[in-house]
């Protein structure tokens, strides 16, 4: 977060991605994004906006204006806790939470999210563990996340872990479903569908 | 005889839309004023009231080559002529049953109540109907035998050949 | 084709004129192609294009061809017939043609404006032109019928719009019935303290007009009354007006208010509607001191006599003129009028629908209408802005756009809130010295002197925060916030969320259609917009007319408006009504049904279908008879006539069958 | 001067039309005296070759009854057309398709299956179907081909006049013959019957209420029918209002509703659609559910409204989605 | 009618007390439940951030398995707020967007599954109030929670954006249940404010701050304990109180229990069966609670 300056204060058109807005708006029901009136309700209701580098309203404005690099590398989306307040309150019915997800996905895909920032790491660890076993095992998930971001922090959390374990609230085994093959067939088919869609040029979604 | 340029790869349904002057026609105008784009497949025939709709018109439209017929009237209780839409509905209910006996898919003939303010509904209904009929495929009524021997008969002849 | 040979007047000569409408049509439709196509159609003798057919030179094209005998019937492919059919019909009539040998193809609203793709748009336009050509061949020369117009007028709603329309018409010598459902006229304007941007006293400019209404010899004022039923048509409406009992004889009451003093309730006990519940009234009351007519009303819901049957009736005892009449009954008045002006106004948005703003939960959250009463010298606090605890607020937040510009409540901008919020900000600041914060999305001040007023407020040091309020709540994060209401919003100009503690919140509620607007519009047979406002015939060219001839709109029933706009529109509605009445007659569209007796078997299928009883049965001849004056031209009977003996002018079977063939087959 | 030559022929019909000619009773003798009948297979022994031997246009008039459904009928009427100056479509079947025309509710295949495979009289173990060509020791035999649909006469050949009815009322036949013999014929294409609906002369006319509102449609065999009152007013589906006058309303006199055999008046293009419109309009309800309930009393709309006119209707036959192309 | 029970991953670990108490309470109220066989992760929050369509597929597998069990109308009981939202979101998107539906249908078919959209996703609060009814709950109360002041906390994802059983801005079902149990409920504006969610685990400073705001406000309004309906809320609010103490000066300890645990208590069920032994901050003394008369003890 050692940003002393957001970006060059002058923004040249050449530095923008004119398709960024429409690309994000192509998520299901995303067209409403284009109707944003910049009222700031999203930021106002957001419990996390005080901690964000850009408020959600600014993110929406930046998406529309094509500030792709800035949006994808911003911390804002990774601070979104998906509480859906903004989505529910938006007077233009923009699904802002889904917009945040879309940004997150694009950031992961393009590998431009803030490195060593715990949230994206948690997300991908979560994803991979479910991908493998069909369920998430909270203990191992956290262990892996700390290892990848800040191993020292894990030591600090050891006491909490111990206390949970003592009360039977954290196991050491790995949770898994039985019919993993079924799940994998499902995933493979889904991936194939997505690939086919992309090939057909229909998949403009991030 | 001029035929519309049809793309050979896809079937473009032709829909005859009978719209009442006060509600649905006005709504269609509103859709225009608001520049709501929609499928070009429906062509509007204006009547003063949906009550003017003689079932003969609907069959004539199908016979002439329409793949679907849309009837638009004021919402129940809103008719500019008090109850014309109810009379349209009475005929429509029976006509629908009759068309079913004729084996014509029920989606091809649709009655919708569309108020003067519902430009969006005009857009939605026409789009929906165009999609539905595109899925159903063209209504290929066999040409009437009379059309082979055109110009004869005591009936006012139904003009034209197969479309 | 046989259809063409069957044309009634020998070989018809059809002129087709395709309009570019600037680029409105020509930008999407290949007009030249349509013209070339039209030339190939049977019976078409002239086909040409022009930039603006509705312009004088455009109309002259048609007139010249008619005069030169090149054509005898006309098809114009341009905009909606609801827009310019009268224009072209007039043009034809002006040079001796029959205006009904005319048909329009709507290639703007129904084609170029709803289509982006040139090819399919051009094809659709061709189809519509082909249909019009096929149909116009069968048109018969027709005459409009003229019916005399009753010169009296009914005005519904006694707010500023109704009042202004009534005075205008009455001054022009017309007899006016002004019907208002509340016990007094005055409407919302009577509740305001000052008006923006001039800050003149609302009562000072309104009450003289109210008195004029009362005194005007040409105005019959019926308050506490509602229009129950409307019959008839333009020029000849019959209205039934229900007059609710006031239990006080209007002719006898002189407005001395002794009865109110004498009521067994020593103090007000019931919510005072005029003060939007901020004060209490007795069961017998006048809404406010300048109420017009100044006649007491007894509210049977709260009057002890009506509730229990037991009351000393002290009010009646004290009335010297014996004006109080507990036996008064509802009365129905029947009147005949030529025109109707609807001025039924609006209601304010119910702020409790937005839970986050705490209205109804926190007693110091007010609606703007309540604050209008608070700042009004004649209001419940005598013009002092006082909180329920009797103290003046030190900080006040004004929340704009409450219920407006929101997909979940009302999508539209209510148009008056920015300006009245500025006015209230000024008045509150002036009376309390409080810090006033305006939370707005966009400031909208388009009007004479409006921007200047905004400017003035900024200089008065009223705070403006650009951001829609997210929440009004009572949880404190800092000691300063304890015991206050906290308004949370993003200051979008700064890019940070702010929490502002205040003592009072004013919710600038938007304007909504009256809750019974839908019933009213059905009663008067007019339409509503999606939002529920009464729909004007054309937003630009006929903004005070409706789709029902003879019924006009004034004021906020047509959409949110401020006072100057209401008055202007009321004047316009009065002028349109006057123009119609002074003509002395109206011309009716000749699209009536008629019977060809030769084919009528007297089966009577048609008789019960007519909603206007325009079809009678002549038993001596055994034929149905259509009364052309009563027929309004729906054609329902025609569709039902089992032997085709009934036909409708301009919509005969032949015309419609040919139009159908045209749109589908396009020849 | 020789007497005008006249022919009679029948196609898909029940024979009722022939009976109607005979029903002219003594009148037939005048006819016989006035004309020279050169072809009448039902009554007199003429062969096809006799017709072929005629010069084209030699017949002054040919009366053809019955609908057209087979190749043989088609050939015969085409032949007669050539030989006759005027052709009169005689009876509902020739004019509108008639009762045989109701077969257009089914496909040819279904009709054949029913007749040759499923009919109760068929020996199920040993079904046979007609085939158009067969070679036997005596040579090659040919059977007429049954067409896919039933057609009206004017859908096959040019028709000059129409005598409506099932069968045509004797009086109309008489009038027509007189007109022919006197040479005072109306314009080509005319239906030789009054151009007004049956109610015009109905005995029960007076009893029809001014504002009819039917709350229930009844079927005649399920209700006691008042012999005086308007049948529609009793909820019986009488098609008198839609049907051409000229029969003298024998059905209604016999306390049975009109079923529409004389077809529509000249202002109506599709009898069934118009009949449906008129009848549905009388259903006395404004509530959708209630409307559906009342109209449910009309059990078979196609059979009811197109009893005599299905092949002449806009739709002509049941829609065959299999015939649909381009999908 | 048997409810198909979908516990979700959290209820097998940190939220075990929820799992145990919910089952006990269902038994006590004679609500038959049957755990969904071989259920998988719902595809919630974090997953959505990586691959949306796979998240829908995950939910769809659960829904397909559940649909197979019911006869056309499976009622699925989903106690975890995140799972409730995840499954509901999938349900809505499958209905609203045919493209997603088509894709998911194909993927399900590849796995030998099918989903026609007929599973109803229900939260226990919804089921207890709508299907069981307050009367039946009241009848089961043996030891009323008299004198206990409860702050009902719903968290965010339970009521937003899909729940229909309660008001999005001011839900009251949990309050209704607590009142039936004999407890007193406090009125407060933060009952649907976010607790910080998974941020407590990732960006601890921020997550803790959010939880702290909620706990202090509950305290300020005089709550003896916070009742929750979400395993992550319970975990965040309860297990980090020590840290909040140090960092923000949280005043003392606030017990945080699942609403089902409180129901069990009022029904007179044992602490152990309700998983109360798993709490970090013990509930006010049972004796005092049962005795009523406001003798509540602060933790």
Short mmCIF file of N, CA and C in Angstrom, two decimals, chain B residues 1-5 14 16 18 21-22 25-26 28-29 31-33 35-40 42-49 51-57 60-61 64-66 76-82 84 87 90-91 116-117 120 150 156-157 159-161 163, chain C residues 1-3 24 37 80-82 85 106 109-110 113-116 120 123-124 126-128 134-135 411 521-522 525 527-530 535 547-548 591 608-609 611-612 632-636 638-640 647-648 651-654 656-657 659-661 663-667:
data_model
loop_
_atom_site.label_atom_id
_atom_site.label_comp_id
_atom_site.label_asym_id
_atom_site.label_seq_id
_atom_site.Cartn_x
_atom_site.Cartn_y
_atom_site.Cartn_z
N UNK B 1 -43.93 -8.66 -58.97
CA UNK B 1 -44.05 -8.92 -57.53
C UNK B 1 -42.69 -8.80 -56.87
N UNK B 2 -42.65 -8.03 -55.85
CA UNK B 2 -41.36 -7.86 -55.19
C UNK B 2 -41.34 -8.65 -53.90
N UNK B 3 -40.28 -9.34 -53.71
CA UNK B 3 -40.16 -10.13 -52.49
C UNK B 3 -39.06 -9.52 -51.62
N UNK B 4 -39.23 -9.61 -50.33
CA UNK B 4 -38.19 -9.08 -49.47
C UNK B 4 -36.90 -9.87 -49.65
N UNK B 5 -35.80 -9.19 -49.55
CA UNK B 5 -34.55 -9.92 -49.63
C UNK B 5 -34.40 -10.74 -48.36
N UNK B 14 -42.55 -13.58 -40.59
CA UNK B 14 -43.36 -12.40 -40.86
C UNK B 14 -44.54 -12.42 -39.91
N UNK B 16 -47.93 -10.34 -38.63
CA UNK B 16 -48.87 -9.25 -38.80
C UNK B 16 -49.36 -8.87 -37.41
N UNK B 18 -51.92 -6.63 -35.31
CA UNK B 18 -53.10 -5.78 -35.31
C UNK B 18 -53.10 -5.01 -33.99
N UNK B 21 -55.75 1.46 -31.86
CA UNK B 21 -55.26 2.83 -32.03
C UNK B 21 -54.83 3.48 -30.72
N UNK B 22 -55.59 3.20 -29.63
CA UNK B 22 -55.44 4.03 -28.44
C UNK B 22 -54.36 3.55 -27.51
N UNK B 25 -51.11 0.75 -30.42
CA UNK B 25 -50.48 1.51 -31.51
C UNK B 25 -49.70 2.68 -30.93
N UNK B 26 -50.31 3.34 -29.95
CA UNK B 26 -49.64 4.45 -29.28
C UNK B 26 -48.37 3.96 -28.59
N UNK B 28 -46.58 1.49 -29.51
CA UNK B 28 -45.59 1.23 -30.55
C UNK B 28 -44.96 2.54 -31.01
N UNK B 29 -45.78 3.58 -31.07
CA UNK B 29 -45.22 4.91 -31.38
C UNK B 29 -44.23 5.33 -30.31
N UNK B 31 -42.51 3.40 -28.36
CA UNK B 31 -41.28 2.62 -28.51
C UNK B 31 -40.39 3.29 -29.55
N UNK B 32 -41.02 3.82 -30.58
CA UNK B 32 -40.27 4.52 -31.62
C UNK B 32 -39.65 5.80 -31.09
N UNK B 33 -40.48 6.60 -30.45
CA UNK B 33 -39.98 7.87 -29.93
C UNK B 33 -38.83 7.63 -28.97
N UNK B 35 -36.79 5.25 -29.23
CA UNK B 35 -35.74 4.57 -30.00
C UNK B 35 -35.40 3.20 -29.42
N UNK B 36 -36.47 2.46 -29.03
CA UNK B 36 -36.22 1.09 -28.56
C UNK B 36 -36.16 0.20 -29.79
N UNK B 37 -35.01 -0.35 -30.07
CA UNK B 37 -34.95 -1.17 -31.28
C UNK B 37 -35.54 -2.54 -31.01
N UNK B 38 -36.20 -3.08 -32.01
CA UNK B 38 -36.72 -4.44 -31.90
C UNK B 38 -36.78 -5.08 -33.27
N UNK B 39 -37.10 -6.35 -33.26
CA UNK B 39 -37.07 -7.13 -34.50
C UNK B 39 -37.97 -6.49 -35.56
N UNK B 40 -37.50 -6.44 -36.82
CA UNK B 40 -38.27 -5.77 -37.87
C UNK B 40 -39.39 -6.65 -38.43
N UNK B 42 -42.38 -7.64 -37.34
CA UNK B 42 -43.81 -7.40 -37.18
C UNK B 42 -44.22 -6.17 -37.98
N UNK B 43 -45.31 -6.27 -38.68
CA UNK B 43 -45.84 -5.13 -39.42
C UNK B 43 -47.23 -4.83 -38.90
N UNK B 44 -47.41 -3.57 -38.60
CA UNK B 44 -48.61 -3.21 -37.86
C UNK B 44 -49.75 -2.81 -38.79
N UNK B 45 -50.91 -3.38 -38.51
CA UNK B 45 -52.14 -2.94 -39.13
C UNK B 45 -52.94 -2.26 -38.02
N UNK B 46 -53.24 -1.00 -38.23
CA UNK B 46 -53.92 -0.25 -37.17
C UNK B 46 -55.43 -0.45 -37.27
N UNK B 47 -56.04 -0.76 -36.16
CA UNK B 47 -57.50 -0.76 -36.08
C UNK B 47 -57.86 0.16 -34.92
N UNK B 48 -59.08 0.63 -34.89
CA UNK B 48 -59.41 1.57 -33.82
C UNK B 48 -59.47 0.85 -32.48
N UNK B 49 -59.88 -0.42 -32.52
CA UNK B 49 -60.07 -1.15 -31.27
C UNK B 49 -59.81 -2.62 -31.56
N UNK B 51 -61.51 -4.82 -30.63
CA UNK B 51 -62.84 -5.35 -30.88
C UNK B 51 -63.19 -5.40 -32.37
N UNK B 52 -62.46 -4.64 -33.20
CA UNK B 52 -62.71 -4.65 -34.63
C UNK B 52 -62.19 -5.93 -35.27
N UNK B 53 -61.40 -6.67 -34.54
CA UNK B 53 -60.73 -7.81 -35.15
C UNK B 53 -61.69 -8.95 -35.46
N UNK B 54 -61.89 -9.12 -36.72
CA UNK B 54 -62.69 -10.21 -37.22
C UNK B 54 -61.73 -11.40 -37.35
N UNK B 55 -62.09 -12.57 -36.82
CA UNK B 55 -61.18 -13.72 -36.95
C UNK B 55 -60.79 -13.99 -38.40
N UNK B 56 -61.62 -13.55 -39.32
CA UNK B 56 -61.25 -13.70 -40.74
C UNK B 56 -59.92 -13.01 -41.03
N UNK B 57 -59.68 -11.88 -40.36
CA UNK B 57 -58.44 -11.14 -40.62
C UNK B 57 -57.22 -11.98 -40.22
N UNK B 60 -56.81 -14.72 -42.65
CA UNK B 60 -56.35 -14.17 -43.93
C UNK B 60 -54.86 -13.85 -43.85
N UNK B 61 -54.43 -13.33 -42.71
CA UNK B 61 -53.00 -13.03 -42.55
C UNK B 61 -52.18 -14.30 -42.69
N UNK B 64 -52.17 -15.50 -46.20
CA UNK B 64 -51.36 -14.67 -47.10
C UNK B 64 -49.87 -14.83 -46.90
N UNK B 65 -49.50 -15.58 -45.86
CA UNK B 65 -48.08 -15.83 -45.70
C UNK B 65 -47.48 -15.36 -44.39
N UNK B 66 -48.34 -14.88 -43.47
CA UNK B 66 -47.79 -14.52 -42.17
C UNK B 66 -47.45 -15.79 -41.41
N UNK B 76 -57.50 -5.05 -19.86
CA UNK B 76 -58.89 -5.18 -19.43
C UNK B 76 -59.26 -4.02 -18.51
N UNK B 77 -60.38 -3.43 -18.79
CA UNK B 77 -60.82 -2.29 -17.98
C UNK B 77 -60.35 -0.97 -18.53
N UNK B 78 -59.41 -1.00 -19.49
CA UNK B 78 -58.84 0.25 -19.99
C UNK B 78 -59.29 0.59 -21.40
N UNK B 79 -60.17 -0.22 -21.97
CA UNK B 79 -60.50 -0.04 -23.38
C UNK B 79 -61.05 1.36 -23.61
N UNK B 80 -60.57 1.98 -24.66
CA UNK B 80 -61.04 3.30 -25.01
C UNK B 80 -62.53 3.27 -25.34
N UNK B 81 -62.99 2.10 -25.75
CA UNK B 81 -64.41 1.94 -26.07
C UNK B 81 -65.09 1.05 -25.04
N UNK B 82 -64.62 1.16 -23.84
CA UNK B 82 -65.17 0.46 -22.69
C UNK B 82 -64.89 -1.05 -22.68
N UNK B 84 -64.41 -3.17 -25.79
CA UNK B 84 -64.05 -3.80 -27.06
C UNK B 84 -63.02 -4.91 -26.87
N UNK B 87 -64.51 -8.14 -26.00
CA UNK B 87 -65.12 -8.84 -27.13
C UNK B 87 -64.04 -9.50 -27.98
N UNK B 90 -63.20 -12.71 -26.21
CA UNK B 90 -64.16 -13.79 -26.42
C UNK B 90 -63.86 -14.53 -27.72
N UNK B 91 -63.63 -13.76 -28.76
CA UNK B 91 -63.37 -14.40 -30.06
C UNK B 91 -62.03 -15.11 -30.04
N UNK B 116 -50.81 2.28 -23.52
CA UNK B 116 -50.14 3.32 -24.29
C UNK B 116 -48.75 3.63 -23.75
N UNK B 117 -48.56 3.38 -22.47
CA UNK B 117 -47.28 3.73 -21.87
C UNK B 117 -46.27 2.59 -21.99
N UNK B 120 -42.01 -0.46 -23.90
CA UNK B 120 -41.08 -1.57 -23.66
C UNK B 120 -41.74 -2.91 -23.90
N UNK B 150 -56.81 -19.47 -60.38
CA UNK B 150 -57.12 -18.15 -59.83
C UNK B 150 -58.11 -17.38 -60.67
N UNK B 156 -64.52 -14.10 -52.88
CA UNK B 156 -63.51 -13.13 -53.25
C UNK B 156 -62.20 -13.88 -53.14
N UNK B 157 -61.53 -13.94 -54.23
CA UNK B 157 -60.38 -14.82 -54.27
C UNK B 157 -59.30 -14.37 -53.31
N UNK B 159 -55.67 -13.78 -52.94
CA UNK B 159 -54.73 -13.53 -54.02
C UNK B 159 -53.37 -14.15 -53.79
N UNK B 160 -52.70 -14.27 -54.91
CA UNK B 160 -51.28 -14.56 -54.82
C UNK B 160 -50.97 -16.04 -54.71
N UNK B 161 -49.74 -16.36 -54.94
CA UNK B 161 -49.31 -17.74 -54.85
C UNK B 161 -48.64 -18.00 -53.53
N UNK B 163 -45.92 -18.24 -50.76
CA UNK B 163 -44.86 -17.31 -50.41
C UNK B 163 -43.60 -18.09 -50.07
N UNK C 1 -54.66 -7.65 -60.39
CA UNK C 1 -55.37 -8.44 -59.38
C UNK C 1 -56.80 -7.96 -59.24
N UNK C 2 -57.63 -8.87 -58.92
CA UNK C 2 -59.05 -8.54 -58.88
C UNK C 2 -59.35 -7.47 -57.85
N UNK C 3 -58.56 -7.44 -56.78
CA UNK C 3 -58.81 -6.47 -55.73
C UNK C 3 -58.78 -5.06 -56.31
N UNK C 24 -34.10 11.38 -39.84
CA UNK C 24 -34.87 10.49 -38.97
C UNK C 24 -35.31 9.24 -39.70
N UNK C 37 -39.75 1.35 -55.56
CA UNK C 37 -40.66 0.23 -55.33
C UNK C 37 -42.11 0.69 -55.49
N UNK C 80 -46.02 8.77 -37.58
CA UNK C 80 -47.26 8.13 -37.14
C UNK C 80 -48.46 8.95 -37.57
N UNK C 81 -49.54 8.29 -37.95
CA UNK C 81 -50.76 9.04 -38.29
C UNK C 81 -51.27 9.83 -37.08
N UNK C 82 -50.92 9.37 -35.90
CA UNK C 82 -51.37 10.10 -34.72
C UNK C 82 -50.69 11.47 -34.66
N UNK C 85 -51.47 12.89 -39.52
CA UNK C 85 -52.61 12.59 -40.38
C UNK C 85 -53.46 13.84 -40.59
N UNK C 106 -46.60 4.45 -41.49
CA UNK C 106 -45.78 4.92 -40.38
C UNK C 106 -44.38 4.32 -40.47
N UNK C 109 -41.84 6.08 -36.58
CA UNK C 109 -42.00 5.45 -35.27
C UNK C 109 -41.94 3.92 -35.34
N UNK C 110 -42.50 3.37 -36.42
CA UNK C 110 -42.57 1.91 -36.48
C UNK C 110 -41.44 1.27 -37.28
N UNK C 113 -37.10 4.40 -36.47
CA UNK C 113 -36.69 4.66 -35.09
C UNK C 113 -36.51 3.39 -34.26
N UNK C 114 -36.97 2.27 -34.78
CA UNK C 114 -36.86 1.04 -33.99
C UNK C 114 -35.96 0.02 -34.68
N UNK C 115 -35.27 0.50 -35.68
CA UNK C 115 -34.46 -0.39 -36.48
C UNK C 115 -33.10 0.20 -36.73
N UNK C 116 -32.08 -0.64 -36.69
CA UNK C 116 -30.77 -0.10 -36.99
C UNK C 116 -30.28 -0.59 -38.34
N UNK C 120 -33.34 -4.49 -43.62
CA UNK C 120 -34.63 -4.95 -43.14
C UNK C 120 -35.56 -3.78 -42.91
N UNK C 123 -37.08 -2.89 -46.23
CA UNK C 123 -38.09 -3.88 -46.60
C UNK C 123 -39.38 -3.64 -45.84
N UNK C 124 -39.25 -3.38 -44.55
CA UNK C 124 -40.44 -3.16 -43.74
C UNK C 124 -41.18 -1.92 -44.24
N UNK C 126 -41.20 -0.77 -47.24
CA UNK C 126 -41.86 -1.12 -48.48
C UNK C 126 -43.18 -1.81 -48.20
N UNK C 127 -43.14 -2.74 -47.26
CA UNK C 127 -44.36 -3.49 -46.95
C UNK C 127 -45.45 -2.54 -46.48
N UNK C 128 -45.09 -1.60 -45.63
CA UNK C 128 -46.10 -0.69 -45.11
C UNK C 128 -46.64 0.23 -46.21
N UNK C 134 -52.51 -0.38 -51.33
CA UNK C 134 -53.59 -1.34 -51.59
C UNK C 134 -54.87 -0.89 -50.92
N UNK C 135 -54.72 -0.37 -49.74
CA UNK C 135 -55.89 -0.03 -48.95
C UNK C 135 -56.53 1.26 -49.45
N UNK C 411 -38.26 6.16 -11.17
CA UNK C 411 -37.05 6.33 -12.00
C UNK C 411 -36.81 7.78 -12.37
N UNK C 521 -58.18 8.01 -14.29
CA UNK C 521 -57.95 8.00 -15.73
C UNK C 521 -58.94 7.06 -16.41
N UNK C 522 -59.30 5.98 -15.73
CA UNK C 522 -60.31 5.09 -16.32
C UNK C 522 -61.65 5.79 -16.42
N UNK C 525 -61.40 8.02 -19.19
CA UNK C 525 -61.03 7.35 -20.43
C UNK C 525 -59.79 7.96 -21.08
N UNK C 527 -55.21 7.95 -20.83
CA UNK C 527 -54.13 7.01 -20.53
C UNK C 527 -53.17 7.57 -19.50
N UNK C 528 -52.37 6.69 -18.96
CA UNK C 528 -51.31 7.10 -18.04
C UNK C 528 -49.97 6.68 -18.62
N UNK C 529 -48.93 7.41 -18.26
CA UNK C 529 -47.58 6.98 -18.61
C UNK C 529 -47.20 5.83 -17.70
N UNK C 530 -46.06 5.20 -17.98
CA UNK C 530 -45.62 4.08 -17.16
C UNK C 530 -45.59 4.43 -15.69
N UNK C 535 -51.33 10.88 -19.42
CA UNK C 535 -50.53 10.94 -20.64
C UNK C 535 -51.07 12.01 -21.58
N UNK C 547 -55.62 11.80 -25.34
CA UNK C 547 -56.09 11.03 -26.49
C UNK C 547 -57.61 11.02 -26.56
N UNK C 548 -58.25 11.50 -25.52
CA UNK C 548 -59.70 11.64 -25.58
C UNK C 548 -60.01 13.10 -25.85
N UNK C 591 -65.20 7.73 -38.80
CA UNK C 591 -64.93 6.29 -38.85
C UNK C 591 -66.04 5.48 -38.18
N UNK C 608 -76.29 -5.81 -28.90
CA UNK C 608 -75.77 -5.73 -27.53
C UNK C 608 -74.29 -5.40 -27.45
N UNK C 609 -73.60 -5.43 -28.59
CA UNK C 609 -72.15 -5.23 -28.54
C UNK C 609 -71.76 -3.77 -28.41
N UNK C 611 -71.18 -0.39 -26.88
CA UNK C 611 -71.14 0.16 -25.52
C UNK C 611 -71.86 1.50 -25.42
N UNK C 612 -72.19 2.08 -26.57
CA UNK C 612 -72.80 3.42 -26.53
C UNK C 612 -74.26 3.39 -26.94
N UNK C 632 -68.90 5.66 -31.88
CA UNK C 632 -67.57 6.24 -31.72
C UNK C 632 -66.53 5.53 -32.57
N UNK C 633 -66.98 4.54 -33.34
CA UNK C 633 -66.07 3.98 -34.32
C UNK C 633 -65.10 2.94 -33.80
N UNK C 634 -65.54 2.06 -32.92
CA UNK C 634 -64.62 1.02 -32.47
C UNK C 634 -64.60 -0.15 -33.45
N UNK C 635 -65.78 -0.39 -34.09
CA UNK C 635 -65.83 -1.47 -35.07
C UNK C 635 -66.12 -2.84 -34.49
N UNK C 636 -66.43 -2.90 -33.20
CA UNK C 636 -66.70 -4.20 -32.58
C UNK C 636 -67.90 -4.89 -33.23
N UNK C 638 -68.91 -4.49 -36.23
CA UNK C 638 -68.58 -4.86 -37.60
C UNK C 638 -67.91 -6.23 -37.62
N UNK C 639 -67.02 -6.43 -36.65
CA UNK C 639 -66.32 -7.71 -36.58
C UNK C 639 -67.31 -8.84 -36.33
N UNK C 640 -68.39 -8.53 -35.62
CA UNK C 640 -69.32 -9.59 -35.26
C UNK C 640 -70.38 -9.82 -36.32
N UNK C 647 -70.44 -2.26 -41.78
CA UNK C 647 -69.06 -1.95 -42.13
C UNK C 647 -68.67 -0.69 -41.38
N UNK C 648 -67.38 -0.45 -41.31
CA UNK C 648 -66.91 0.75 -40.62
C UNK C 648 -66.17 1.62 -41.61
N UNK C 651 -62.37 1.69 -42.11
CA UNK C 651 -61.90 0.37 -41.70
C UNK C 651 -62.85 -0.71 -42.22
N UNK C 652 -63.16 -0.64 -43.51
CA UNK C 652 -64.04 -1.67 -44.06
C UNK C 652 -63.28 -2.98 -44.16
N UNK C 653 -64.02 -4.07 -44.26
CA UNK C 653 -63.37 -5.38 -44.44
C UNK C 653 -62.40 -5.33 -45.62
N UNK C 654 -62.91 -4.75 -46.71
CA UNK C 654 -62.11 -4.69 -47.93
C UNK C 654 -60.78 -3.97 -47.67
N UNK C 656 -59.22 -3.50 -44.83
CA UNK C 656 -58.32 -4.22 -43.92
C UNK C 656 -57.75 -5.47 -44.60
N UNK C 657 -58.58 -6.21 -45.32
CA UNK C 657 -58.06 -7.39 -46.03
C UNK C 657 -56.92 -6.99 -46.97
N UNK C 659 -55.02 -4.35 -46.72
CA UNK C 659 -53.85 -3.92 -45.95
C UNK C 659 -53.07 -5.15 -45.48
N UNK C 660 -53.81 -6.16 -45.04
CA UNK C 660 -53.14 -7.39 -44.59
C UNK C 660 -52.34 -8.00 -45.73
N UNK C 661 -52.98 -8.12 -46.86
CA UNK C 661 -52.25 -8.68 -48.02
C UNK C 661 -51.01 -7.85 -48.31
N UNK C 663 -49.18 -5.89 -46.25
CA UNK C 663 -48.03 -6.01 -45.33
C UNK C 663 -47.34 -7.35 -45.47
N UNK C 664 -48.10 -8.38 -45.80
CA UNK C 664 -47.45 -9.68 -45.88
C UNK C 664 -46.83 -9.91 -47.25
N UNK C 665 -47.59 -9.53 -48.24
CA UNK C 665 -47.12 -9.92 -49.58
C UNK C 665 -46.47 -8.80 -50.35
N UNK C 666 -46.78 -7.57 -49.90
CA UNK C 666 -46.07 -6.45 -50.41
C UNK C 666 -46.26 -6.08 -51.85
N UNK C 667 -47.32 -6.45 -52.50
CA UNK C 667 -47.39 -6.08 -53.92
C UNK C 667 -48.01 -4.71 -54.06
#
